XYZ file of C-alpha atoms in Angstrom:
534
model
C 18.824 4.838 21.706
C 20.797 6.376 19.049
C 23.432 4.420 16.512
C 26.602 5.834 18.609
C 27.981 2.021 18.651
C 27.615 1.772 14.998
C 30.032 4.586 14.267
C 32.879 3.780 16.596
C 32.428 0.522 14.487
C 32.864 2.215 11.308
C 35.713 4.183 12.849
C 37.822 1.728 14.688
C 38.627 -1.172 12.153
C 39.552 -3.589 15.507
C 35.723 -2.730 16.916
C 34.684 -3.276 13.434
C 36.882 -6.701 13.038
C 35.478 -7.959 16.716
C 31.508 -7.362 15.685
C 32.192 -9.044 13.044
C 33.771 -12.114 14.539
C 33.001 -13.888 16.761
C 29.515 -11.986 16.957
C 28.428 -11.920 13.743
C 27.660 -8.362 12.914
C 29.820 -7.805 9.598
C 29.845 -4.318 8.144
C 32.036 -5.309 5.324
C 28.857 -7.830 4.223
C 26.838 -4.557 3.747
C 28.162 -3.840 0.075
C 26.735 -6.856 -0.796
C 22.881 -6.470 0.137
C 20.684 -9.599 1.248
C 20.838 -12.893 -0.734
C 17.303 -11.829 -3.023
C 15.567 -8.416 -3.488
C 13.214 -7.925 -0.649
C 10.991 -4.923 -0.157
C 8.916 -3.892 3.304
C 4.983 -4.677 2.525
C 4.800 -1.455 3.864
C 6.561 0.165 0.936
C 8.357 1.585 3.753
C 12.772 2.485 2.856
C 15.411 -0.627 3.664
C 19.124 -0.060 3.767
C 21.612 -2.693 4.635
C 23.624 -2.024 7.215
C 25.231 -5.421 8.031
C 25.775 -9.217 7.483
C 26.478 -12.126 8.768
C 28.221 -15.465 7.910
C 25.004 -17.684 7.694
C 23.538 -15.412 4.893
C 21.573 -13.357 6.843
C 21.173 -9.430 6.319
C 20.679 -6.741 9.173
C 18.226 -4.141 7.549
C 17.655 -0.434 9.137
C 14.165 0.394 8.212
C 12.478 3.907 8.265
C 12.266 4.488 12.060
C 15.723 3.543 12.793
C 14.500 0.015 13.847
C 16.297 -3.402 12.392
C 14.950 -5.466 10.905
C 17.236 -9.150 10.617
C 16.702 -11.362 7.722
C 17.705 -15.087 7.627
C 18.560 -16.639 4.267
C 16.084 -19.445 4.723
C 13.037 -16.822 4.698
C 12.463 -15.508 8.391
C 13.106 -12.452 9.510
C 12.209 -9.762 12.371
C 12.679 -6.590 14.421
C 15.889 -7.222 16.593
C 16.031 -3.708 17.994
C 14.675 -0.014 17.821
C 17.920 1.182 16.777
C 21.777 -0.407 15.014
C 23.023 -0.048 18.975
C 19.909 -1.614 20.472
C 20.546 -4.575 17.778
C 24.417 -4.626 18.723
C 23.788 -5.070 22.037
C 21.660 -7.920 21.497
C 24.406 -9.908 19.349
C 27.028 -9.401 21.399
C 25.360 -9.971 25.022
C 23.820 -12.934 23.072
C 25.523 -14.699 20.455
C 23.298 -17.171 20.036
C 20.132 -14.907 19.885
C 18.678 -16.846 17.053
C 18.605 -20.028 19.077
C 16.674 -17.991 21.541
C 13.642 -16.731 19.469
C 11.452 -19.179 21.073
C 12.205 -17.938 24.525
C 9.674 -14.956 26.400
C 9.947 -13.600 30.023
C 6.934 -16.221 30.502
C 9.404 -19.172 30.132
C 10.854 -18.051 33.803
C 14.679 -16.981 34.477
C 15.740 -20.603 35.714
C 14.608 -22.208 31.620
C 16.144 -18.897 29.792
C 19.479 -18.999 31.748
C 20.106 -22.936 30.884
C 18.513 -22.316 27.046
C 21.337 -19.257 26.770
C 24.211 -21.311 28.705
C 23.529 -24.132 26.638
C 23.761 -22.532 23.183
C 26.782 -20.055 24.616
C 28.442 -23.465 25.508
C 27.899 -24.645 22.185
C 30.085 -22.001 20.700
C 32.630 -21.892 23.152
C 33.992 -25.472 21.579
C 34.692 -23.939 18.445
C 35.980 -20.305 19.542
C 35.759 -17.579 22.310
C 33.476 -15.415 22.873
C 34.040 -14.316 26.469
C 37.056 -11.683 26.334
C 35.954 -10.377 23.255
C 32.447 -10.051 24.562
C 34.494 -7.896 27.756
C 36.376 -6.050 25.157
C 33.724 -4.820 22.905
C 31.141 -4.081 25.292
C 33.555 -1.497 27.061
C 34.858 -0.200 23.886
C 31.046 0.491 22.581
C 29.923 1.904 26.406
C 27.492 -1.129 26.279
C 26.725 -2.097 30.103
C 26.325 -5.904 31.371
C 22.417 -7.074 30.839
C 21.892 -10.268 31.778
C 20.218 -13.212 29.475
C 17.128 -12.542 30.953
C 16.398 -8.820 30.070
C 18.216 -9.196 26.458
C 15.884 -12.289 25.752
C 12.953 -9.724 27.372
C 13.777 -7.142 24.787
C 14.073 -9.812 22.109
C 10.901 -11.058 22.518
C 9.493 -7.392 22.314
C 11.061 -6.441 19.858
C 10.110 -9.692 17.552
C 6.287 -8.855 18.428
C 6.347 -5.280 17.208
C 7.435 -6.781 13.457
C 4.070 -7.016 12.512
C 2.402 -5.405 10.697
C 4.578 -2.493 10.046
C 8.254 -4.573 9.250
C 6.858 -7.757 7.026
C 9.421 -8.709 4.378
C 8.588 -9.657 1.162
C 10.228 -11.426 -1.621
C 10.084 -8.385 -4.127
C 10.177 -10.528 -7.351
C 7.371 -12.935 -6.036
C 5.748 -10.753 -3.052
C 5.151 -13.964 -0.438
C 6.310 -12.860 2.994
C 9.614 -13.974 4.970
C 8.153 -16.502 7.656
C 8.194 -14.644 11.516
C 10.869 -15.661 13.840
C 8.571 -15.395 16.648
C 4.983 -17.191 16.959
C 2.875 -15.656 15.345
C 0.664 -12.995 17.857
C -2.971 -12.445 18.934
C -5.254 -13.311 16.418
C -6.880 -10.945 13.883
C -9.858 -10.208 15.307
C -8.473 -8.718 18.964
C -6.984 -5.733 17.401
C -9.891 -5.729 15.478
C -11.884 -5.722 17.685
C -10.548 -3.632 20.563
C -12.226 -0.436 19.845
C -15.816 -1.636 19.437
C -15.309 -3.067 22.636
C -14.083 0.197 24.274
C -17.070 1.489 23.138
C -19.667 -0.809 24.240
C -18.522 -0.869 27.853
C -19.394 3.392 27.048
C -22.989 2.554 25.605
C -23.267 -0.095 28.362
C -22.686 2.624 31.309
C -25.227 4.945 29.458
C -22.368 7.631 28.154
C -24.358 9.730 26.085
C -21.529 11.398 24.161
C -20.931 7.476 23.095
C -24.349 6.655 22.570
C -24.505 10.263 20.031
C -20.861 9.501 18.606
C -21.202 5.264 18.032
C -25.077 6.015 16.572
C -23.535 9.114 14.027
C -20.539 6.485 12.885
C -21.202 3.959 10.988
C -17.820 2.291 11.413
C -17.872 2.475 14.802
C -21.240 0.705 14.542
C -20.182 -2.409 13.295
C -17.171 -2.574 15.273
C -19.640 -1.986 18.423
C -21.930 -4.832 16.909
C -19.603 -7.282 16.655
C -18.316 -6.565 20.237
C -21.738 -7.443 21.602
C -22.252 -10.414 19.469
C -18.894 -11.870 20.954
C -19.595 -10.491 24.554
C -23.945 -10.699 24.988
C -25.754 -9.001 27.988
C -29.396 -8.900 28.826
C -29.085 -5.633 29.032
C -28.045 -4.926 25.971
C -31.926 -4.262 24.449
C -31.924 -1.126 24.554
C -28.311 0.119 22.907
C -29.102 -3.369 20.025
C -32.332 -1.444 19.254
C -30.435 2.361 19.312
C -27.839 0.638 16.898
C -30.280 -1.042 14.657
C -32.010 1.969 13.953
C -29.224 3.845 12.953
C -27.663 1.010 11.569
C -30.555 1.108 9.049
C -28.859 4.129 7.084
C -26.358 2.438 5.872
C -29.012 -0.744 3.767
C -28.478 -4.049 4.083
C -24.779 -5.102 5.684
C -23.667 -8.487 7.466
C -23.767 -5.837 10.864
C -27.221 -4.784 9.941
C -28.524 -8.231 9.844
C -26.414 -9.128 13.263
C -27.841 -5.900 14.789
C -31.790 -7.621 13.699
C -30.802 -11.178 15.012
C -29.571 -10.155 18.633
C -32.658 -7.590 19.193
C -34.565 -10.754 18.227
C -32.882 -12.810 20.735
C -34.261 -11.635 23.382
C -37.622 -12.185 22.243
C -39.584 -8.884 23.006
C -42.601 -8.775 20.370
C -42.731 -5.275 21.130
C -39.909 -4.847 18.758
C -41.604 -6.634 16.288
C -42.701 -3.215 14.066
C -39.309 -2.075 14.563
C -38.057 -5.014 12.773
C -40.441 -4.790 10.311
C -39.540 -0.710 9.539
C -36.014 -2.128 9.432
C -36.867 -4.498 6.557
C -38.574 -2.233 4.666
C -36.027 0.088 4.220
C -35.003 -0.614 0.825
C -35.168 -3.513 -1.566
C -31.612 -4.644 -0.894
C -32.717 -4.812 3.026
C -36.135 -6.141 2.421
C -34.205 -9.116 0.776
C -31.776 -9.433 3.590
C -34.371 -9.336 6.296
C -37.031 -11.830 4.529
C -38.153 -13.842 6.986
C -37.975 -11.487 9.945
C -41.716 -12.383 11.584
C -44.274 -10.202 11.077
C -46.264 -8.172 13.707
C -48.102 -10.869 14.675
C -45.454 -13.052 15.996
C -45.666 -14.670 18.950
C -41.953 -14.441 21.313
C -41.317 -17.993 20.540
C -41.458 -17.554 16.917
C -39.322 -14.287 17.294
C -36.482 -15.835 19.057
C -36.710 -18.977 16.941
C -35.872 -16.657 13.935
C -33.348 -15.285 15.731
C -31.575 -18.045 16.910
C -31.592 -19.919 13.350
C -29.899 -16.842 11.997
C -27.528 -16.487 15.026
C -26.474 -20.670 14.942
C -25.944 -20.347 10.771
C -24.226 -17.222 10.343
C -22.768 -15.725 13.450
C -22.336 -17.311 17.373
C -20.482 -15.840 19.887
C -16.696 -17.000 18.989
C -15.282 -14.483 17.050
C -12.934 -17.095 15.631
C -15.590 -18.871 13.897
C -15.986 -15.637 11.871
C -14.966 -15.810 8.053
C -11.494 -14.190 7.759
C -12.604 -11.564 5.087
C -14.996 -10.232 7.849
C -11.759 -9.383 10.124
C -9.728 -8.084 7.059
C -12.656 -5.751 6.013
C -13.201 -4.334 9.802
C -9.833 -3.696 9.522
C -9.123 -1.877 6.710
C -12.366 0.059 7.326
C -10.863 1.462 11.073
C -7.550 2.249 8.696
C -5.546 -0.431 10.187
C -4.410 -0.691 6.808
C -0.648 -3.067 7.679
C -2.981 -4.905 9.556
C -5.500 -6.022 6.941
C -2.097 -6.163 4.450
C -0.846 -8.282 6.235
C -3.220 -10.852 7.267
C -4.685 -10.933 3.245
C -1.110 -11.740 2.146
C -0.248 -14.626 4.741
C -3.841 -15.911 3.566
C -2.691 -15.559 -0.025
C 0.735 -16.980 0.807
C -0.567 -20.482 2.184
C -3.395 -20.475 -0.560
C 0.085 -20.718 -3.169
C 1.847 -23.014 -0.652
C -1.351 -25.827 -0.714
C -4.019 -25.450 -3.237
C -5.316 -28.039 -1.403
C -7.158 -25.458 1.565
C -9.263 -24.604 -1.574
C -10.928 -27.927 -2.129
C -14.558 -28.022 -1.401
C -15.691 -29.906 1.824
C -18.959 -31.538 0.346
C -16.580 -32.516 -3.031
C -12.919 -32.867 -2.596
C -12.170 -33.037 -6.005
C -13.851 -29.870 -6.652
C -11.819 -26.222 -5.493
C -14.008 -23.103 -4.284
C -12.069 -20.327 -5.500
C -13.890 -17.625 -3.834
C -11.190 -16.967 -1.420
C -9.176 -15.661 -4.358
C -11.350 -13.548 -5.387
C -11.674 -11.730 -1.933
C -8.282 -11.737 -1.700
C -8.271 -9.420 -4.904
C -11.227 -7.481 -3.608
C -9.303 -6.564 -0.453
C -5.716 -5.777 -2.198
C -7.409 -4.154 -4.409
C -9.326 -1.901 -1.627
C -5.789 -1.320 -0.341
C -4.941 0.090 -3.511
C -2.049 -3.113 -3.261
C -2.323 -3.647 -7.009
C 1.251 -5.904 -7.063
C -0.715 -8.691 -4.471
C -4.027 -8.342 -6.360
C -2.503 -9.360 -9.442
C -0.285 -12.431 -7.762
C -3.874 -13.595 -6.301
C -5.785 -12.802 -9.879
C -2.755 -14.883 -11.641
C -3.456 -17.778 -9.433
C -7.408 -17.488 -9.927
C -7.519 -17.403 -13.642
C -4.918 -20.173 -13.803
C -7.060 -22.317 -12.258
C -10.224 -21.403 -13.783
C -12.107 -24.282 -16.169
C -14.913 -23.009 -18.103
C -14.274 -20.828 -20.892
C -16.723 -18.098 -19.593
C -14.858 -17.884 -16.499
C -11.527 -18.096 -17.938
C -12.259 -14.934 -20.244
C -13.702 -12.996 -16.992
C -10.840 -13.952 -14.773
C -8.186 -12.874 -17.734
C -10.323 -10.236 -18.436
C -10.118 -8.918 -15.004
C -6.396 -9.583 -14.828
C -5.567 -7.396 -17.847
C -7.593 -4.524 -16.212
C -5.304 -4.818 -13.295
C -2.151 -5.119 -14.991
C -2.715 -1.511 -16.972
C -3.220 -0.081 -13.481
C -0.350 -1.187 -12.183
C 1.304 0.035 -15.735
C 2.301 -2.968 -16.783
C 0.687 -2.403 -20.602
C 2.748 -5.883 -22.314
C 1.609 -7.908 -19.423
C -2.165 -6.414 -19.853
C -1.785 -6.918 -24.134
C -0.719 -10.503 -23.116
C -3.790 -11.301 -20.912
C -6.084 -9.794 -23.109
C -4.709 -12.175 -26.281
C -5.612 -15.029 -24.239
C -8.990 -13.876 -23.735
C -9.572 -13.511 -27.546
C -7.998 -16.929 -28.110
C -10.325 -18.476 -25.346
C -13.301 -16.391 -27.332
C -12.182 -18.007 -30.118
C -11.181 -21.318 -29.537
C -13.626 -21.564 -25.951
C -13.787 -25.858 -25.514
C -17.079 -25.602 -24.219
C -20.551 -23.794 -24.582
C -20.405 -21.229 -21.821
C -19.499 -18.611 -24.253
C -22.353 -19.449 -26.677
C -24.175 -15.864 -25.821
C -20.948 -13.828 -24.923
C -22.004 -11.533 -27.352
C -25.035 -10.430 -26.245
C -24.278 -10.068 -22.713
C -22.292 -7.711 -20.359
C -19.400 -9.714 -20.816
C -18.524 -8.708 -24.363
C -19.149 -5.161 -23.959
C -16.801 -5.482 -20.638
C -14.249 -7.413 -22.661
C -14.419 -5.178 -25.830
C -14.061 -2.022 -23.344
C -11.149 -3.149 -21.776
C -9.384 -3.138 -25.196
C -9.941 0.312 -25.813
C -8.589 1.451 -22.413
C -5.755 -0.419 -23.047
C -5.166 0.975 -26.290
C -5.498 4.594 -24.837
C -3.135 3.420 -22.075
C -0.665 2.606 -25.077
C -1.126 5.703 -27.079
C -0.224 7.911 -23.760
C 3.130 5.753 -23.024
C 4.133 6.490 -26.589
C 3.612 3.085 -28.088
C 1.320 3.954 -31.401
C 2.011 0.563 -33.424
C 0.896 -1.620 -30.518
C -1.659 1.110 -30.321
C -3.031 0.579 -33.490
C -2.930 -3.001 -33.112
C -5.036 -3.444 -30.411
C -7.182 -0.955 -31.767
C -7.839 -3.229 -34.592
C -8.982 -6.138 -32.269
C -11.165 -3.954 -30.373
C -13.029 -2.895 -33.104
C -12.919 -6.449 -34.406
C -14.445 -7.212 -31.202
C -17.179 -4.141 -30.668
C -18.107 -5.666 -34.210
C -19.256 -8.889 -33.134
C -21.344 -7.833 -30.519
C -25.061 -7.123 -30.716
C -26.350 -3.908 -30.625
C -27.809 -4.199 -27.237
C -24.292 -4.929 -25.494
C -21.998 -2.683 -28.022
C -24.374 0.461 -26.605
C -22.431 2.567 -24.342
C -19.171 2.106 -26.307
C -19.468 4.221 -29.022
C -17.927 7.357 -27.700
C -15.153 5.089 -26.051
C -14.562 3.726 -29.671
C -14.639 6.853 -31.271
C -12.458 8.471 -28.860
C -9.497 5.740 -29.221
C -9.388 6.090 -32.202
C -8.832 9.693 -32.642
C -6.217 9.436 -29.619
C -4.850 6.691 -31.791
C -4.591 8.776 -34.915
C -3.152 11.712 -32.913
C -0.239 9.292 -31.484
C 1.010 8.306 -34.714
C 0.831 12.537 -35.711
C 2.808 12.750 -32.998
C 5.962 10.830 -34.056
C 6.131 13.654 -36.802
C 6.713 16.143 -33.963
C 9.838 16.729 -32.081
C 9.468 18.043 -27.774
C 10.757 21.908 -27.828
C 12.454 23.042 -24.594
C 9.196 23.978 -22.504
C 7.906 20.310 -23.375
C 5.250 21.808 -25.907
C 4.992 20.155 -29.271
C 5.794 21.780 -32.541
C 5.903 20.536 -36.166
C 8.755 18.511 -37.500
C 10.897 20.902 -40.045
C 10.852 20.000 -43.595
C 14.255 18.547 -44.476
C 16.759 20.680 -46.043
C 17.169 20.790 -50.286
C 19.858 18.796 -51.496
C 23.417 20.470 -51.937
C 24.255 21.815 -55.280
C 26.943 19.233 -56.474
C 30.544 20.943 -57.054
């Protein structure tokens, strides 16, 4: 559809006055944006296009699509285009009551749900004529409830991943205004599934293309462990094997587990050449049986490994290992998504943190993933919300220097050098001052050097923006630093060392240089000689 509605709106000031009231679509409440900054997860463009009474903002995003925010924290796709949208507001006034509703509920419940809310707002004005009147004027035809509440629903399923708000000062996400959809691990999973039905009908292409792709591996691997076949030996060993390439991975060990399931001792060496592969496999694979092994003891192996770590219910998988398959097919929204929700109900109750075996006690692993996979995203602004909450609620002294040393490092990626100089003061006043004896050896281990190194990339960071005194300053605390450590750690950051400092020395030259034209630099002038007096 295209936006014809919207300008006979913006040309006809009656139109304009009737969208507005009693339906709710106010240009005029355009000039005046939404009721916070908000920004698409995405990164993708927002323009305001219209407002309405309650608060609420209609957004056109990139595609021409709109995107309605409430000013309680919901919002949603509405339509595919400013006309689609209009004709959803006008043939139903009450849409918002009617987010709840789908096609499944049946005509008979969606009819009374609409009457009933259309009734509603009959008692304080009409909506009837004018709904006549603007409908014709805009070329709109007559839809019943049932399709517009169709198209709602649609249209409210297709806002994920692509059209998430977020809260631009804080980045948490607007709340859907639909239930939320499948879970993570459908889409996730879709392709790997496609491609084992292939491998299962013997397609060699698939068995050639699946083996050469290590992606499309563990997709195809965690297909079969949701969906197992005694048939299946043959592709699980194919997939192993190649598998194999790539050392140890969660898929790798999954691949071992479901060969061993069936209990065949003839794979027994394979299993073994498996293990052997490298040290970090070896490990992994341990107590794979050895050649010797009698079926019994193969498939009790197997089924240990299978009961601790994976089953057949793909939502008894950790979340991370959705997330990760994810972002690895390039559904990169997807995985955005999903790690920001997670990260938004982490903030919202600190509580789903708490360790099961010691409730007083909070696992904050899940943080740290959380980082790990914004950070894969190259999503530095949600890394550093989830490293922010991590180091505040870190304990020891040893981990309160890593986690602030790790949120300075992200903070001069994002270019955000104060914020960085900030985070690394508090690690030198927790080196200093640590409460505890965790820190007792920080100088002779990898922390220190990591610590002391991050100082001098942030003081190069400051010499390129043009800040020499803060420069200099930090300079003077990494060298304080690089001074206290032993020899053994301080190797490796002596060229580092030596380097800031010449940058640093060449920074402060440089405020005795003026930028010519071309952007080249060029001596300062000498001043001119005094005036002879008169």
């Amino acid at each position: 559809m295209t936006d014809h509605a919207l300008r006979l709106l913006r040309q006809d000031r009656r139109l304009a006055e009737l969208a507005a009231f009693p339906f709710g679509f106010d240009l005029g409440r355009a000039e005046h944006g939404h009721v916070e900054e908000v920004r698409l997860a995405s990164g993708g463009p927002l323009d305001v296009v219209a407002g309405d009474d309650s608060g609420g903002t209609y957004f056109v995003c990139a595609d021409g699509s709109v995107l309605y925010a409430d000013s309680e924290g919901a919002a949603g796709i509405i339509g595919s285009s400013v006309d689609e949208a209009l004709e959803l507001v006008i043939g139903l006034p009450g849409w918002r009551d009617c987010t709840h509703l789908s096609p499944d509920d049946g005509e008979e419940t969606i009819l009374a749900c609409v009457a009933e809310t259309e009734d509603d707002i009959r008692e304080c004005y009409g909506i009837d004529k004018e709904r006549i009147e603007l409908r014709a004027a805009l070329g709109f035809p007559e839809r019943s409830p049932v399709e517009l509440v169709g198209r709602l629903r649609a249209a409210l399923l297709r806002t994920e991943p692509d059209f998430v708000l977020l809260n631009a000062e804080e980045g948490c996400a607007y709340d859907r205004l639909v239930p939320a959809g499948p879970p993570l691990w459908e889409p996730v999973l879709a392709a790997g599934r496609a491609d084992l039905a292939r491998l299962r009908k013997g397609d060699p292409t698939a068995w050639r293309e699946v083996a050469d792709d290590p992606v499309r591996r563990r997709i195809t691997l965690r297909a079969a462990q949701c969906d197992r076949s005694e048939d299946d030996l043959d592709l699980l060993r194919h997939l192993l094997r190649h598998d194999a390439r790539s050392s140890m991975t969660d898929e790798l060990r999954l691949a071992a587990v479901l060969v061993g399931l069936h209990g065949n001792t003839a794979d027994l060496p394979l299993l073994a050449e498996v293990r052997e592969t490298d040290c970090d496999t070896a490990c992994g694979l341990g107590g794979v049986p050895g050649p010797g092994a009698s079926a019994a003891e193969l498939r009790q192996w197997a089924w240990e490994l299978d009961d601790s770590m994976f089953g057949t219910d793909p939502s008894d998988e950790p979340f991370f290992t959705w997330t990760d398959l994810a972002s690895d097919q390039g559904m990169t929204e997807l995985a955005r998504v999903a790690l920001i929700r997670e990260l938004d109900s982490i903030v919202m109750d600190r509580s789903r943190l708490r360790r099961p075996d010691a409730p007083h006690l909070l696992d904050t692993t899940p943080l740290v993933m959380l980082v790990q996979g914004f950070e894969r995203l190259a999503d530095l602004p949600q890394a550093l919300r989830a490293q922010r909450l991590y180091a505040a609620l870190q304990e020891r002294a040893w981990d309160r220097v890593s986690a602030r040393h790790t949120l300075a490092r992200l903070e001069r990626e994002a270019g955000r050098p104060a914020q960085a100089v900030t985070a690394l003061a508090a690690v030198r006043e927790a080196l200093a001052t640590p409460g505890d004896d965790s820190l007792r050896h920080w100088r002779r281990v990898n922390l220190g050097r990591f610590v002391a190194e991050e100082h001098y990339r942030l003081t190069l960071a400051l010499a390129d923006a043009g800040r020499p005194e803060e420069a200099r300053a930090l300079l003077a605390a990494a060298d304080a630093l690089l001074g206290e450590l032993s020899e053994n750690a301080a190797k490796g950051l002596r060229e580092i060392s030596g380097r800031t400092a010449a940058r640093v020395r060449e920074a402060g030259r440089g405020r005795a240089r003026r930028v010519t034209g071309n952007g080249s630099l060029r001596a300062a002038p000498p001043p001119a000689p005094p005036r002879n007096p008169r």
